[in-house]
Coordinates of C-alpha atoms and ligand atoms in Angstrom, one line a residue:
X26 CA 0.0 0.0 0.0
X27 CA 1.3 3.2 -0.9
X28 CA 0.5 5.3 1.9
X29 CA 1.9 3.0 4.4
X30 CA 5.5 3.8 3.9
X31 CA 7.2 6.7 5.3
X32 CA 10.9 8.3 4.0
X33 CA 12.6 9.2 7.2
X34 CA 15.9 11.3 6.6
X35 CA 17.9 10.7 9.6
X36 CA 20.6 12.9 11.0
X37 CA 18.9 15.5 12.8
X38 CA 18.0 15.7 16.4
X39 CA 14.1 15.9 17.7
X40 CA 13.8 19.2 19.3
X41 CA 10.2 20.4 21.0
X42 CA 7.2 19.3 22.3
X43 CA 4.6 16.2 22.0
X44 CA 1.4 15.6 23.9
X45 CA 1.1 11.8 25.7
X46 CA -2.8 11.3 26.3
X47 CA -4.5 8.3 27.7
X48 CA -2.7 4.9 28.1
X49 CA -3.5 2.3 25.1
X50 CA -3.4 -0.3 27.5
X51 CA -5.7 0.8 29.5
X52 CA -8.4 3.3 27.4
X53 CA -9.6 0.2 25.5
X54 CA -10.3 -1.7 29.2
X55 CA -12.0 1.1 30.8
X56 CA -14.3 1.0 27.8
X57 CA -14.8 -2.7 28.1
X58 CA -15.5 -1.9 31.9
X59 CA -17.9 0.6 30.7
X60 CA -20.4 -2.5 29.3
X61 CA -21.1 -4.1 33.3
X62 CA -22.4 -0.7 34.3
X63 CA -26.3 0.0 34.2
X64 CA -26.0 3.7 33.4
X65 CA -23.7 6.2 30.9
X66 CA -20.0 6.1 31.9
X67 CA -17.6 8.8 30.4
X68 CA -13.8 7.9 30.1
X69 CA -11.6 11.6 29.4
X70 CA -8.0 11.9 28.0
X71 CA -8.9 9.3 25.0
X72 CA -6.7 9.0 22.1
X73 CA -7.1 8.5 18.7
X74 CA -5.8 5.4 18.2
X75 CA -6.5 2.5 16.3
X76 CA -7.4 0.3 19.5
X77 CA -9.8 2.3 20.7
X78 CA -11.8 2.5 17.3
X79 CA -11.9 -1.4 17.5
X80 CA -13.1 -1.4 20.3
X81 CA -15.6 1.0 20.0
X82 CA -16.7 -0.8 16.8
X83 CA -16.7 -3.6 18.9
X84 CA -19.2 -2.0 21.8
X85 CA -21.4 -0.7 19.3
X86 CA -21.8 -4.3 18.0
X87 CA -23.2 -5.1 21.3
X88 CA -25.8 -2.3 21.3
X89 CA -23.6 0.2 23.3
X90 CA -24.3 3.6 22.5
X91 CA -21.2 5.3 21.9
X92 CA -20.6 9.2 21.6
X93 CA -18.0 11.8 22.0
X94 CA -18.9 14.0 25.1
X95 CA -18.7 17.7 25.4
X96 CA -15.3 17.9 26.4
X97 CA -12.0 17.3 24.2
X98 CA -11.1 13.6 23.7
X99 CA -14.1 12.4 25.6
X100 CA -16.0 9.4 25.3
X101 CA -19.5 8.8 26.5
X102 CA -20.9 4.5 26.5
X103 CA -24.4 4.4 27.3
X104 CA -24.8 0.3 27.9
X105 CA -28.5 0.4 28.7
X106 CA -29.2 -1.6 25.3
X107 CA -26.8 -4.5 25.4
X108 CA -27.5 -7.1 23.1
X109 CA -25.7 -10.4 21.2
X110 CA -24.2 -9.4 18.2
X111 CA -24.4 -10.9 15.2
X112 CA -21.6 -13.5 15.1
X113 CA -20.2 -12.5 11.4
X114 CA -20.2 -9.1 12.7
X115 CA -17.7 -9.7 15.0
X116 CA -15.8 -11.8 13.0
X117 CA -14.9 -8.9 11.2
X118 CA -13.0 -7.8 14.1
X119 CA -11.5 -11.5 14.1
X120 CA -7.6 -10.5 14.2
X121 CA -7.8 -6.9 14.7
X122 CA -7.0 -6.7 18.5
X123 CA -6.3 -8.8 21.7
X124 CA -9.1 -7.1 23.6
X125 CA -12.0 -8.7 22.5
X126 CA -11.1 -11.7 24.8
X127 CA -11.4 -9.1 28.3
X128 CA -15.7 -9.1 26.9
X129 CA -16.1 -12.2 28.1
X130 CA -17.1 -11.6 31.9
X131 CA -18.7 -8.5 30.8
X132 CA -21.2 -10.3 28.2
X133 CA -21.4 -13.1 30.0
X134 CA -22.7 -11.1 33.2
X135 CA -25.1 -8.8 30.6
X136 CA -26.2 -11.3 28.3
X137 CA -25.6 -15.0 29.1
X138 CA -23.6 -15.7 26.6
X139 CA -20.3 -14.3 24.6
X140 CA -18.4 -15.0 21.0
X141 CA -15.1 -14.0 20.8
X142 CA -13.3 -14.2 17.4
X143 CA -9.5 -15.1 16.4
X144 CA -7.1 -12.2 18.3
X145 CA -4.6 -10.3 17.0
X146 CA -2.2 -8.1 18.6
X147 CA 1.8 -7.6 18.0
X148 CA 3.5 -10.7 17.3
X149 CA 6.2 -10.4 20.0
X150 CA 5.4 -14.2 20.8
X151 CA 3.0 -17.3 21.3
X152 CA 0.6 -14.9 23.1
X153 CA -1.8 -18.0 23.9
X154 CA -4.7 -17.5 26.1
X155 CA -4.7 -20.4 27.9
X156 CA -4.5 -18.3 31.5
X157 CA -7.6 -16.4 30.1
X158 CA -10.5 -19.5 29.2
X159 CA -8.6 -21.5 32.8
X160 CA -9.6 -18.5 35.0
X161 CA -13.1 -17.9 33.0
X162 CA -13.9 -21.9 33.7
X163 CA -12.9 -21.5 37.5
X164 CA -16.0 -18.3 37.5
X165 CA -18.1 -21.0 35.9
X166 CA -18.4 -20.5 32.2
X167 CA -18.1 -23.3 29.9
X168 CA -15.8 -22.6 26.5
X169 CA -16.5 -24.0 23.4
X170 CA -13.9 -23.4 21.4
X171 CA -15.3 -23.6 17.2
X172 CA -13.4 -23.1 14.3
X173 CA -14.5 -19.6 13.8
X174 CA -13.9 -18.7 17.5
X175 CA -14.9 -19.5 21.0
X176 CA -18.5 -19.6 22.3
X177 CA -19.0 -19.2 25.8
X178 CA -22.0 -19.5 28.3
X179 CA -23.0 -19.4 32.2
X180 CA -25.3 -21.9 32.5
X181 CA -25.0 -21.5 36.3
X182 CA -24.1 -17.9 36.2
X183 CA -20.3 -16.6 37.4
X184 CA -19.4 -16.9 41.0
X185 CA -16.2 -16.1 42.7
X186 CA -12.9 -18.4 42.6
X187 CA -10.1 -18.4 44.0
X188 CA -7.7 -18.3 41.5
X189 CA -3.2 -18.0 41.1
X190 CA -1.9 -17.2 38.1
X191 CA 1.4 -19.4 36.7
X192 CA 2.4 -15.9 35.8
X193 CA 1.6 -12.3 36.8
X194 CA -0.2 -11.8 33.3
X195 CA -1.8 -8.0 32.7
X196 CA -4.6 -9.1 30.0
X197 CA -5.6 -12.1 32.8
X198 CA -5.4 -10.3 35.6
X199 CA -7.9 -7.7 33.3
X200 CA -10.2 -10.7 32.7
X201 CA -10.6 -11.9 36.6
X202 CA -11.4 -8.0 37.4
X203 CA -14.0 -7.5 35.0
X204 CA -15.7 -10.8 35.5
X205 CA -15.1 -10.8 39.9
X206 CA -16.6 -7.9 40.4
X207 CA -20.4 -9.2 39.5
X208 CA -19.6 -12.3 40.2
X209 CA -21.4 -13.9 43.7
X210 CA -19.2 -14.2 46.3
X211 CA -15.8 -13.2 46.6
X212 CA -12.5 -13.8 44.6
X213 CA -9.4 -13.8 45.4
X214 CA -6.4 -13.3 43.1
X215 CA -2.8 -14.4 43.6
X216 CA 0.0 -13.6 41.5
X217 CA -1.9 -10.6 40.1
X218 CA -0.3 -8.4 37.3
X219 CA -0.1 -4.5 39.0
X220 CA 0.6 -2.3 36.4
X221 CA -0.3 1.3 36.8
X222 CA -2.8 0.4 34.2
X223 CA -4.2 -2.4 36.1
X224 CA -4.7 0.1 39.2
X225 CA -6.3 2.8 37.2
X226 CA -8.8 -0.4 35.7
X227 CA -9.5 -0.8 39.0
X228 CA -10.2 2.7 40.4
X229 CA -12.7 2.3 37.0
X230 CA -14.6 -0.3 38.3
X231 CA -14.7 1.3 41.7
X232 CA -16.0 4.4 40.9
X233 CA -19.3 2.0 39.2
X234 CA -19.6 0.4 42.5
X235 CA -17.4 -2.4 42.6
X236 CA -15.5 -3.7 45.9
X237 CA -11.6 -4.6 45.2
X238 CA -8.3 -4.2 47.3
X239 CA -4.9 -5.1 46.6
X240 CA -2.9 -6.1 48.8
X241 CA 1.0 -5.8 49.0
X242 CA 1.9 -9.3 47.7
X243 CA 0.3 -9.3 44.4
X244 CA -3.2 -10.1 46.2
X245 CA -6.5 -9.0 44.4
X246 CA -9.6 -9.6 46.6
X247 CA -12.9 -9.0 44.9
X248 CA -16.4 -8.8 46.7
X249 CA -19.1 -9.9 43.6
X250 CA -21.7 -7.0 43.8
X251 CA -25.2 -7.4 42.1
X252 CA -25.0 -3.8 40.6
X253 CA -22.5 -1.4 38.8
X254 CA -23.6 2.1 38.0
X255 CA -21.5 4.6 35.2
X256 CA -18.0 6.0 36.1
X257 CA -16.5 9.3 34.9
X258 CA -12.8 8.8 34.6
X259 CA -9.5 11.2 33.2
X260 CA -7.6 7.9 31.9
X261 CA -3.8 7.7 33.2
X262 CA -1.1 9.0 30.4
X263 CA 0.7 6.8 28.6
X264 CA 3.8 6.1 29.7
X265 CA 5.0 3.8 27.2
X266 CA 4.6 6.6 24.7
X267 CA 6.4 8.4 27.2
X268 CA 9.2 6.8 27.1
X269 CA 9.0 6.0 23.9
X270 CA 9.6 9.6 23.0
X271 CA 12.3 9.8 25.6
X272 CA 14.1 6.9 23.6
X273 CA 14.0 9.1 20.4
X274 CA 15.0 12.2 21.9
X275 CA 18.0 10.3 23.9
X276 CA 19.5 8.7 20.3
X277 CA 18.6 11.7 18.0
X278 CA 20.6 13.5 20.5
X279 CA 17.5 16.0 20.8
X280 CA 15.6 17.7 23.3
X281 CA 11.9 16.5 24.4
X282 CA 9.2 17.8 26.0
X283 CA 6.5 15.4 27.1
X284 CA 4.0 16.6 28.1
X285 CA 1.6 14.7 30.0
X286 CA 4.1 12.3 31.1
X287 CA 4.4 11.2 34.8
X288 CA 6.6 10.9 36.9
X289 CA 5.1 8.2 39.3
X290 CA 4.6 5.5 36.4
X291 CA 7.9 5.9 34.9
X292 CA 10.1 6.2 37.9
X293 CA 11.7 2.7 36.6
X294 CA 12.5 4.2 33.1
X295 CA 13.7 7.5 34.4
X296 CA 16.3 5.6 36.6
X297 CA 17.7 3.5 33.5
X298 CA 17.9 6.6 31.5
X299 CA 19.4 8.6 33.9
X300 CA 22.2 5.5 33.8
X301 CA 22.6 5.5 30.8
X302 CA 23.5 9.0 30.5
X303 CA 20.2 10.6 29.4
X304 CA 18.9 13.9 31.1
X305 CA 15.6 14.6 32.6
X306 CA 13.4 17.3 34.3
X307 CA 10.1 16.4 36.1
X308 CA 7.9 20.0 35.7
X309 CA 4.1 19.4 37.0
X310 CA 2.4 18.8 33.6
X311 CA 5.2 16.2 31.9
X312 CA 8.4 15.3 31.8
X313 CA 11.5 17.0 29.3
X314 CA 14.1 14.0 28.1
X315 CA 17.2 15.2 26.5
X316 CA 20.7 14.0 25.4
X317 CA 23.6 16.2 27.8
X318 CA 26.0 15.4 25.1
X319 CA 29.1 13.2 26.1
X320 CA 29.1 9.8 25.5
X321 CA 26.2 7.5 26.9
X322 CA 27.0 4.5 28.8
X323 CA 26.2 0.4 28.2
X324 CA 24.3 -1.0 30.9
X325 CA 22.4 -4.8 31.8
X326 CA 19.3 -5.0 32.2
X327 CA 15.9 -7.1 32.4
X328 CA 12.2 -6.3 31.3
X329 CA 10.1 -7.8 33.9
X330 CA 6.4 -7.4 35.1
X331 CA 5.7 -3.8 37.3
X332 CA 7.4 -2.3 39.1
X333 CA 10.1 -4.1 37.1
X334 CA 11.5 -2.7 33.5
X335 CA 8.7 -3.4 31.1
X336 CA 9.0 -5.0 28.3
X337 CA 7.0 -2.2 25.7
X338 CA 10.2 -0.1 26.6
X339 CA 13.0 -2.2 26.0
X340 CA 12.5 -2.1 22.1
X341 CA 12.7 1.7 22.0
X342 CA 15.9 1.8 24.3
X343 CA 17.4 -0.6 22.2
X344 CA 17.9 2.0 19.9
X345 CA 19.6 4.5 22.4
X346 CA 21.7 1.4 23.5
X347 CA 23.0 1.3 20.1
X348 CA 24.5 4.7 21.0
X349 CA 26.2 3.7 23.9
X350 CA 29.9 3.6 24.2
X351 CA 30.7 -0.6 25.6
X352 CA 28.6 -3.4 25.7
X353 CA 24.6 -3.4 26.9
X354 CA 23.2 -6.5 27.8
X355 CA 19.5 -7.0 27.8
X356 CA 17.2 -10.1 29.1
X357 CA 13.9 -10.3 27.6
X358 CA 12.0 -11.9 30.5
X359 CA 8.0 -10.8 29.8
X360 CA 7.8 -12.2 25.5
X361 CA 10.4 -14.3 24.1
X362 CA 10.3 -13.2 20.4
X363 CA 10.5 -9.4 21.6
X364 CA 14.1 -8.9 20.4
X365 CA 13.6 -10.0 17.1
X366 CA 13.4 -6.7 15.7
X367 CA 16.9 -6.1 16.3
X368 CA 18.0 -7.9 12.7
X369 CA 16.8 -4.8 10.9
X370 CA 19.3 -2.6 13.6
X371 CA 21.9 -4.3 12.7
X372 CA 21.5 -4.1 8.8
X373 CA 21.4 0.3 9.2
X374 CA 25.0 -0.6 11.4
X375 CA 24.0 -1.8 14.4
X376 CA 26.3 -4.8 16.1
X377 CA 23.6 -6.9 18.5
X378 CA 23.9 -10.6 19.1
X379 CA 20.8 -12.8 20.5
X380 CA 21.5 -15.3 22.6
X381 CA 18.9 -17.7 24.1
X382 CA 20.5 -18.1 27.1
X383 CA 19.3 -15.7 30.2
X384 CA 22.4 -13.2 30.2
X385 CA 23.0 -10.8 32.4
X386 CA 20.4 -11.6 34.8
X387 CA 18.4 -14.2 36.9
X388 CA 17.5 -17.2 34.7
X389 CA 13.7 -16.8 33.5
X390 CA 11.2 -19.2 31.8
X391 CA 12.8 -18.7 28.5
X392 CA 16.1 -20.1 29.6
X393 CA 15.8 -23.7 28.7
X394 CA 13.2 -23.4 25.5
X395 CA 15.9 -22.1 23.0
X396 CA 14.3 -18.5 22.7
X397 CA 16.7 -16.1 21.5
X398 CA 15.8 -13.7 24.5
X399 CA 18.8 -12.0 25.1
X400 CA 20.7 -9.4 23.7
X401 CA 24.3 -7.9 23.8
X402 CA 24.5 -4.6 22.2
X403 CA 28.2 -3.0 21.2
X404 CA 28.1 0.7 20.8
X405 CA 28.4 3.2 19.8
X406 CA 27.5 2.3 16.2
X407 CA 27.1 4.9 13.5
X408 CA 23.8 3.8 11.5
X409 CA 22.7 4.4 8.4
X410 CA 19.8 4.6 6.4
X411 CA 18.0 1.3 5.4
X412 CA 14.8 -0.7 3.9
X413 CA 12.6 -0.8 7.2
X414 CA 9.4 -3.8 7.6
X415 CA 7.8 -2.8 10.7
X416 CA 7.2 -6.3 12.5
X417 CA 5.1 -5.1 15.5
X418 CA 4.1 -1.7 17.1
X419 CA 6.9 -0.8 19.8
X420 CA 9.4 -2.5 17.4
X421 CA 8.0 -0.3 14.6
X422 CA 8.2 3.1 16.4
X423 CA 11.8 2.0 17.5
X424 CA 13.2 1.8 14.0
X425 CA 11.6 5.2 13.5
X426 CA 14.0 5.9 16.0
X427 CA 16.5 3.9 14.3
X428 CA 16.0 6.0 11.3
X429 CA 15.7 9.4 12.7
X430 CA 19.2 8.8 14.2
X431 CA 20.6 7.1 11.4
X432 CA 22.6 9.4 8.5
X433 CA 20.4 9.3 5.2
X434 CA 17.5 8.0 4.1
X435 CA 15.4 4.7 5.4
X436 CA 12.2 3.8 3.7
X437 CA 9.8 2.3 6.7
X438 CA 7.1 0.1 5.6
X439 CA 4.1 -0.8 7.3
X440 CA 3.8 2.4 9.5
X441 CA 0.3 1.9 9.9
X442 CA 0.5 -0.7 12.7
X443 CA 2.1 2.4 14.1
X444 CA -1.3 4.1 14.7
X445 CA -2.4 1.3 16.7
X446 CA -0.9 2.9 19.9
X447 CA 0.7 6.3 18.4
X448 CA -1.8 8.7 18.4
X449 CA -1.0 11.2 15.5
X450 CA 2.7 10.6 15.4
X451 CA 3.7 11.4 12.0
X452 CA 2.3 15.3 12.6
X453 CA 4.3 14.9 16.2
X454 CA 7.4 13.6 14.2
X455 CA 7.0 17.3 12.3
X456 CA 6.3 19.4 15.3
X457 CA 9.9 17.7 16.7
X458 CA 11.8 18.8 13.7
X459 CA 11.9 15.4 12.0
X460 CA 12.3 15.5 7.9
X461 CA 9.7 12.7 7.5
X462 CA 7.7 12.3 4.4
X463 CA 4.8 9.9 2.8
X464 CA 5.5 8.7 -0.9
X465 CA 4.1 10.9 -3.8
X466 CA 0.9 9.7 -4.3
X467 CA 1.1 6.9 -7.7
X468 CA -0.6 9.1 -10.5
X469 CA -3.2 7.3 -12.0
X470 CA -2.4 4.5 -14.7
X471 CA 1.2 4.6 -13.7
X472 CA 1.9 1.4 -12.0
Ligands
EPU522 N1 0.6 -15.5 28.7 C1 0.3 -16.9 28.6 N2 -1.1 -17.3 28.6 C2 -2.1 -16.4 28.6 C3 -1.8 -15.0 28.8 C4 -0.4 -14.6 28.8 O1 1.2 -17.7 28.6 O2 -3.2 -16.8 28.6 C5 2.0 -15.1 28.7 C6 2.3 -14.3 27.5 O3 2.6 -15.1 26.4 C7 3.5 -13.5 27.9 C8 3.2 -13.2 29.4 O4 2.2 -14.2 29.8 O5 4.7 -14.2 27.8 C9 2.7 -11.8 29.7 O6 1.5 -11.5 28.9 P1 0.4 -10.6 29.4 O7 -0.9 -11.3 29.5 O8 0.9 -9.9 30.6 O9 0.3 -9.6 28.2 P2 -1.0 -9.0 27.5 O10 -2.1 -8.7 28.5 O11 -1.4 -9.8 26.3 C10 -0.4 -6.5 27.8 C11 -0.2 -5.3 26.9 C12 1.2 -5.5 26.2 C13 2.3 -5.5 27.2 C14 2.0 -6.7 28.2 C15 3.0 -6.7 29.4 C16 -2.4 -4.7 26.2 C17 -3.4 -4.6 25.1 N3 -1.2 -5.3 25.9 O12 -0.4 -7.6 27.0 O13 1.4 -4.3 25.4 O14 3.5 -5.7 26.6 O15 0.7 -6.5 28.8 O16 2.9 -5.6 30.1 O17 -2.6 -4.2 27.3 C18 2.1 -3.0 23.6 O18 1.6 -2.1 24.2 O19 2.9 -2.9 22.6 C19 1.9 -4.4 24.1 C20 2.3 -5.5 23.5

C-alpha cells in the first residue's frame, strides 16, 4: 500500500514538544469496563488510536451507544441496550486486536452468553490464552472453542474463585477484574499483574460500585456486587509513549518535551535513562528528556512485570543502546520473540547478538526453551539509512528511532501498525523537527 510507507531522513535531532494522552493499555479496558455498568459512563484523556476504534466498533456491536462527550477527547458509553451481536459481525474484528477476549465476563454477566473471534495483537510471541479460558472456567463459564472462534455460556451464572496465576499476566489479571466484580461471592487473586494500568482499571470499576483491594503481595480480593452504576474517569497518560519519546529524543541527540508524562509511572525508566547518561526534568504537567551530550553508557538490564523494567520499553531503548559507548546487555524476560526486531538494527550498522540463554540476569522461563531472548548490544554504532518492515508496534516506532538517528535515508514500511498505539505521530514527528515524508501519491495508470 502506498501510503503505508514513510521516508525518514535521519541525522537530525528531535527538538520540541509532544502531547502523551490516555494509556493504550488501559483506554480500550476502561471502555470494556464501561459495558457491566447500568448507566452512561464517560472515560476523558482518549486517544485516537487504532485500538480504541476497534473497540468502540466492537461495543457498538453489542448495542452500546457510543458518543463523544462535550469535552475534548471524551467518550461517552451508554450500555442500557446490550444485546448479542451478530456472530459475522464480530468476525470482522477476528484478528484486529487482543481485547475482545477481556468481553467475556462483561457479556457473560449482561447477556448470558459471549463469541469472541480469532485475536490479534503484535506478534512479539505465542501470546496464547490459555490463563484467560482457565480463569473464566474457574468463574463458571463453559468454553467451546469452534473453528471460527470461541463460544462461551453461564449456564450456572459466574461466581467467585479463588484463582493463582502461573504468571503475573496483565490481559488475565484484566479478565478476573471484570468478570469478579459481578460475580457472587468473593474472589481472590494471587500472583496478580499491578501495572499502573491495572490500578487505574481498578479505580474504574470502583467508581461503578465495585468492591476490590490489593494487597501488597500481588493479592487482588474481589467482593461480587449485584449492581454497577457509570464511572467518569481522566484515563492515566501513557507512559510507554512516554518513554517511547524519551528513547528518540536520547539517540537523535534532541531535546523532548513530554507533556503529559508522569513521573510516578515511569520512575523505573527515568532511573535507567538517567544510567545511561540521558537527562531529565520532572515539571508538573510532563516530563522533558534530553541528550547532555558526552558519551552514553552500556548497561544490563531485564524487562520484567511492574514495578520491574517493562518490556513495551525495552525495544525503543534498544535503539539509544546502540548509541552507547561498551557493551549493553539485555534479558527479555516478559515475551520471548520481543528482540527479534533487532536484525533490521543491525543491517542500518548496528552490532547486537541474540543469545537464548538468560544473560546478564536471573535465569527466566525462556532459559531452557531455546528463545533467542537476550541481547548484547556494542556501541556506539554509526547507523545508516535502510529498507525498514515494521514487524510489531513498539518495534516499529523503534526503527523510526532507528531511522531518525541514522545518516540518510530509510524507507519504513508498514507504519500503519504504528497508529495502533501512536496517536498522531507522523504530525508529532514534524512538530519535533523530524524531515519525514509519505511517498508521492502513484498518478493514475502509472503502476
Ligand atoms: N501468557 C500466557 N497465557 C495467557 C496470557 C499470557 O502464557 O493466557 C503469557 C504471554 O505469552 C506473555 C506473558 O504471559 O509471555 C505476559 O503476557 P500478558 O498477559 O501480561 O500480556 P497482555 O495482557 O497480552 C499487555 C499489553 C502489552 C504488554 C503486556 C505486558 C495490552 C493490550 N497489551 O499484553 O502491550 O507488553 O501486557 O505488560 O494491554 C504493547 O503495548 O505494545 C503491548 C504489547
Amino acid at each position: 500500500m502506498q501510503d503505508d510507507v514513510l521516508f525518514v531522513h535521519g541525522g537530525s535531532p528531535l527538538e520540541g514538544e509532544v502531547r502523551v494522552k490516555g494509556a493504550k493499555n488501559l483506554v480500550p479496558k476502561a471502555m470494556v469496563a464501561a459495558l457491566l455498568g447500568q448507566e452512561p459512563s464517560r472515560l476523558r484523556n482518549v486517544p485516537g488510536i487504532r485500538d480504541v476504534h476497534i473497540v468502540r466498533g466492537l461495543l457498538q456491536l453489542h448495542g452500546v451507544a457510543v458518543y463523544e462527550g462535550d469535552e475534548a477527547d471524551e467518550l461517552v458509553m451508554d450500555p442500557s441496550s446490550v444485546e448479542l451481536a451478530n456472530v459475522a459481525d464480530i468476525d470482522a474484528h477476528a484478528g484486529s486486536s487482543r481485547i475482545p477476549i477481556l468481553l467475556c465476563g462483561p457479556l457473560l454477566h449482561r447477556i448470558g452468553r459471549a463469541f469472541i473471534p480469532d485475536l490479534g495483537g503484535c506478534r512479539i510471541g505465542g501470546r496464547p490464552i490459555d490463563f484467560h479460558l482457565n480463569v473464566l472456567r474457574d468463574f463458571g463459564a463453559t468454553v467451546d472453542k469452534r473453528p471460527e472462534g470461541l463460544f462461551l455460556e453461564a449456564p450456572n451464572g459466574l461466581h467467585g474463585a479463588k484463582i493463582e496465576l502461573p504468571y503475573p499476566s496483565v490481559g488475565t489479571t484484566e479478565q478476573v477484574l471484570l468478570t469478579a466484580v459481578r460475580a457472587e461471592g468473593t474472589t481472590e487473586l494471587r500472583n496478580a499483574a499491578v501495572e499502573p494500568e491495572i490500578i487505574d482499571l481498578i479505580c474504574v470499576l470502583q467508581k461503578m460500585g465495585a468492591i476490590i483491594s490489593v494487597a501488597t503481595d500481588r493479592v487482588i480480593r474481589i467482593t461480587g456486587v449485584e449492581r454497577l452504576g457509570g464511572y467518569t474517569h481522566r484515563a492515566l497518560p501513557d507512559r510507554l509513549e512516554g518513554a517511547s519519546w524519551a528513547c528518540a529524543a536520547l539517540a537523535t541527540q534532541g531535546d523532548v518535551f513530554v507533556r503529559g508524562a508522569r513521573q510516578l509511572d515511569m520512575m523505573t525508566f527515568l532511573n535507567v535513562f538517567r544510567q545511561v547518561g540521558g537527562a531529565f526534568q520532572v515539571e508538573d504537567d510532563g516530563i522533558r528528556f534530553w541528550h547532555p551530550g558526552g558519551r552514553l553508557r552500556a548497561i544490563a538490564l531485564e524487562t520484567d512485570v511492574h514495578p520491574g523494567f517493562q518490556t513495551d520499553w525495552q525495544q525503543p531503548l534498544v535503539v539509544a543502546l546502540t548509541q552507547a559507548s561498551g557493551l549493553s546487555i539485555v534479558h527479555e524476560t516478559v515475551y520471548e520473540s520481543r528482540l527479534g526486531f533487532t536484525s533490521a538494527l543491525n543491517q542500518m550498522g548496528a552490532t547486537i547478538q541474540l543469545y537464548s540463554e538468560c544473560l546478564g540476569g536471573t535465569p527466566c522461563r525462556f532459559g531452557q526453551r531455546n528463545f533467542q531472548h537476550s541481547a548484547v548490544i556494542s556501541g556506539p554504532a554509526k547507523l545508516h539509512g535502510a529498507d525498514l518492515v515494521i514487524p510489531d508496534l513498539r518495534g516499529g516506532f523503534s526503527y523510526l528511532i532507528a531511522a531518525l538517528a541514522a545518516e540518510g535515508t530509510s524507507r519504513v514500511h508498514g507504519i500503519d501498525l504504528i497508529n495502533r498505539g501512536y496517536e498522531g505521530f507522523h504530525a508529532k514527528l514534524d512538530a519535533l523537527g523530524a524531515r519525514v515524508e509519505l511517498p508521492e501519491p502513484v498518478r493514475e495508470g502509472v503502476a
